[in-house]
CSV table of C-alpha atoms in Angstrom, one decimal:
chain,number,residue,atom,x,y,z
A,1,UNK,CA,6.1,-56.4,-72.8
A,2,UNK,CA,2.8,-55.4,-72.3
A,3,UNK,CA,0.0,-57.7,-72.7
A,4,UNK,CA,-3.3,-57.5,-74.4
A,5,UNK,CA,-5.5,-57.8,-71.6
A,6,UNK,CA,-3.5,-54.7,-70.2
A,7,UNK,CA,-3.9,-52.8,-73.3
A,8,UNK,CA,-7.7,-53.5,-72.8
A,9,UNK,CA,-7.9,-52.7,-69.4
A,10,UNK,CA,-6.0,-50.0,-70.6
A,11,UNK,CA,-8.5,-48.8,-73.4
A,12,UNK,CA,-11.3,-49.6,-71.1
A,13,UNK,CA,-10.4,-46.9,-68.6
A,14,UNK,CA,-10.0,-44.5,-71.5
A,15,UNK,CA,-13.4,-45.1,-73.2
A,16,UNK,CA,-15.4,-44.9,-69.5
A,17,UNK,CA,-13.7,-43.0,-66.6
A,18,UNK,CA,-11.2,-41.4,-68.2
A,19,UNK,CA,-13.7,-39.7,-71.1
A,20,UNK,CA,-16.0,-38.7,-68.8
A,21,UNK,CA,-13.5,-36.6,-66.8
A,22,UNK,CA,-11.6,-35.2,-70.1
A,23,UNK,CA,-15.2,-34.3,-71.3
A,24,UNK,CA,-15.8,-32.2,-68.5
A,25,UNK,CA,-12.0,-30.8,-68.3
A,26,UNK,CA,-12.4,-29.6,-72.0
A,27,UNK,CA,-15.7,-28.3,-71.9
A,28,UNK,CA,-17.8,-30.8,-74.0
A,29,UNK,CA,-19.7,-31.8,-71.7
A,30,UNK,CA,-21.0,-28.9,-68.9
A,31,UNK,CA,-23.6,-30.6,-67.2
A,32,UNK,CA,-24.7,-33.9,-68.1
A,33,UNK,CA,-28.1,-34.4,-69.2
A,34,UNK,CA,-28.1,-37.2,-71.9
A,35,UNK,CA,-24.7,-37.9,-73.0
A,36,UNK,CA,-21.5,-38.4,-70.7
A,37,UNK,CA,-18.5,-38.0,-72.1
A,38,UNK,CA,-18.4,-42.0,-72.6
A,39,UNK,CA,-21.5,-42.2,-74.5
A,40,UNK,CA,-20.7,-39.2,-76.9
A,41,UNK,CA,-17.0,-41.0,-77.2
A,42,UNK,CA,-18.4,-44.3,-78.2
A,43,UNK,CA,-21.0,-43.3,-80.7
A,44,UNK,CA,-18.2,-41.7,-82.5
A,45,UNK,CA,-16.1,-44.2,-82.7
A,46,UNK,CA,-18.0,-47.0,-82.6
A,47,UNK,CA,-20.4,-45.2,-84.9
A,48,UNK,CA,-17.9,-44.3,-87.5
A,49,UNK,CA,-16.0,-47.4,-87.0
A,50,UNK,CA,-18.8,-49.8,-88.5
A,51,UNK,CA,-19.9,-47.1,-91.0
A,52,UNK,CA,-16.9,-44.4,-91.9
A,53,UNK,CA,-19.7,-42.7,-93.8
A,54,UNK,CA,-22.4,-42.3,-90.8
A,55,UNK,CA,-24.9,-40.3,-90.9
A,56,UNK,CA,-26.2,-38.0,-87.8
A,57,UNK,CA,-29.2,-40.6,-87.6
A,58,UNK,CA,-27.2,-43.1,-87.7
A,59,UNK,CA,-25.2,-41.9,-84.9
A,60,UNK,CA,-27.9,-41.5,-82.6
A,61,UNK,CA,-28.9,-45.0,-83.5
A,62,UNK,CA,-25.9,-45.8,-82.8
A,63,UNK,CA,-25.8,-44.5,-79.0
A,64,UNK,CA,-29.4,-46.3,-78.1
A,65,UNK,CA,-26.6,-48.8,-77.9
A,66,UNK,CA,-25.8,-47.4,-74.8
A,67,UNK,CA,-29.7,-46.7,-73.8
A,68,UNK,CA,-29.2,-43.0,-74.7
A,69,UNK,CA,-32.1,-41.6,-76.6
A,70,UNK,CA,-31.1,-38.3,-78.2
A,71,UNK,CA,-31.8,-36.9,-81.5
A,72,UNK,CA,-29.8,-36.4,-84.7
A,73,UNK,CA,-29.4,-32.5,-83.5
A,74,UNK,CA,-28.4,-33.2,-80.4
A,75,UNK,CA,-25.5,-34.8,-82.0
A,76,UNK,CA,-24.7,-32.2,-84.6
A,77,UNK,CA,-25.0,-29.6,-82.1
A,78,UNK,CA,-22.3,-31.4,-79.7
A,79,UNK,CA,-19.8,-30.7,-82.8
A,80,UNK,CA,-18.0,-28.3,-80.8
A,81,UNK,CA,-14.2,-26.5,-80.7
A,82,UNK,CA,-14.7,-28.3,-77.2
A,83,UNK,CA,-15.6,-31.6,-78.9
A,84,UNK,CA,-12.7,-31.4,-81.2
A,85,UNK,CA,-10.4,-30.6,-78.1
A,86,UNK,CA,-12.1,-33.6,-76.1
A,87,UNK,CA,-11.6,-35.6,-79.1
A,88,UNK,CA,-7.3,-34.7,-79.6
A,89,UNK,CA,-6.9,-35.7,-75.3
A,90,UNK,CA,-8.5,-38.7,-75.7
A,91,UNK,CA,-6.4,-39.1,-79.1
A,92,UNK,CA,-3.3,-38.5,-76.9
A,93,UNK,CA,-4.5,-40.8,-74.3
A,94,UNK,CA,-5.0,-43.8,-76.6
A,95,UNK,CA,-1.9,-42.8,-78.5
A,96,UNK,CA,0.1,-43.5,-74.9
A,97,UNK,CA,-1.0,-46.9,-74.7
A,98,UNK,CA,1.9,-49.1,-76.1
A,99,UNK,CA,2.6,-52.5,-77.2
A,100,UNK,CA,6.5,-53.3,-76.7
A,101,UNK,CA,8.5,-55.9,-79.0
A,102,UNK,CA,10.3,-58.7,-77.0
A,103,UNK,CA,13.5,-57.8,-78.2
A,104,UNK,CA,14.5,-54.7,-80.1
A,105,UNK,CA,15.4,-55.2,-84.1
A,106,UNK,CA,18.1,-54.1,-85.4
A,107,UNK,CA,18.7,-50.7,-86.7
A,108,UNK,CA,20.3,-52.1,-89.9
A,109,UNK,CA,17.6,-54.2,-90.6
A,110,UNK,CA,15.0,-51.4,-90.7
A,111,UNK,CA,16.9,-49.3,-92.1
A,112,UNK,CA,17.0,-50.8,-95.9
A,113,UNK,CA,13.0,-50.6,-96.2
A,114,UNK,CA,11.6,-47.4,-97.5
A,115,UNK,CA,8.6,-48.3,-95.2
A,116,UNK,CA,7.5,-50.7,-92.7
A,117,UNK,CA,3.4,-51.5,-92.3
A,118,UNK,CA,2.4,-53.5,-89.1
A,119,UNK,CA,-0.8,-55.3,-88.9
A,120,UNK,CA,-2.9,-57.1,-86.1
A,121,UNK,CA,-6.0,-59.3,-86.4
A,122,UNK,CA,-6.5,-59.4,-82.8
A,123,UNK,CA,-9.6,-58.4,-81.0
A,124,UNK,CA,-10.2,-57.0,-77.4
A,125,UNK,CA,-13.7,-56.8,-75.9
A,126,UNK,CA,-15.3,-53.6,-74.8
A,127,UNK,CA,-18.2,-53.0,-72.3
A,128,UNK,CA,-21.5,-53.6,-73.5
């Protein structure tokens, strides 16, 4: 089973080294002026994950977080075909991080639910 500090060591890798590579690799990021491809990755999410409704402003509030000064157009204009690409690898990346069960349950016993929702309160800390 996988633990949850290896799932954030995991994530961590993801969110830093790996999206600055997969920024480059997909063309979202050409030459790095302002924004890496870690800092245009974590305003996103972490942007639209405290507010689902952010504005562009709010965005680029959001990545003086990360002591990157850019401007609500700077942001729209990294809205790309190349964004959304960079965007679906890192998708697949975080998608390939998995949690195992201990033991595996039953077919039978899954099989009389029509569906089956999973929850988890837990929390795991990402760089400042």
């Amino acid at each position: 089973m996988m633990s949850v500090s290896h799932v954030e060591q995991c994530l961590k890798h993801i969110l830093e080294e790996r999206a600055n590579l997969l920024a480059h690799e997909t063309g979202c990021i050409q030459r790095q002026r302002k924004f890496s491809g870690a800092d245009l990755l974590q305003t996103l999410v972490f942007g639209w994950l405290s507010h689902p409704d952010a504005s562009l402003e709010t965005l680029a509030s959001v990545a003086t977080l990360r002591e990157v000064e850019v401007t609500d157009t700077a942001i729209h204009k990294r809205f790309t075909p190349a964004c959304a690409q960079f965007l679906h690898a890192i998708l697949e990346e975080m998608t390939s991080v998995i949690v195992e069960a201990d033991r595996e349950v039953p077919l039978e016993l899954v099989s009389r639910f029509e569906a089956i929702v999973l929850e988890d309160s837990s929390t795991v800390a990402l760089p400042a």
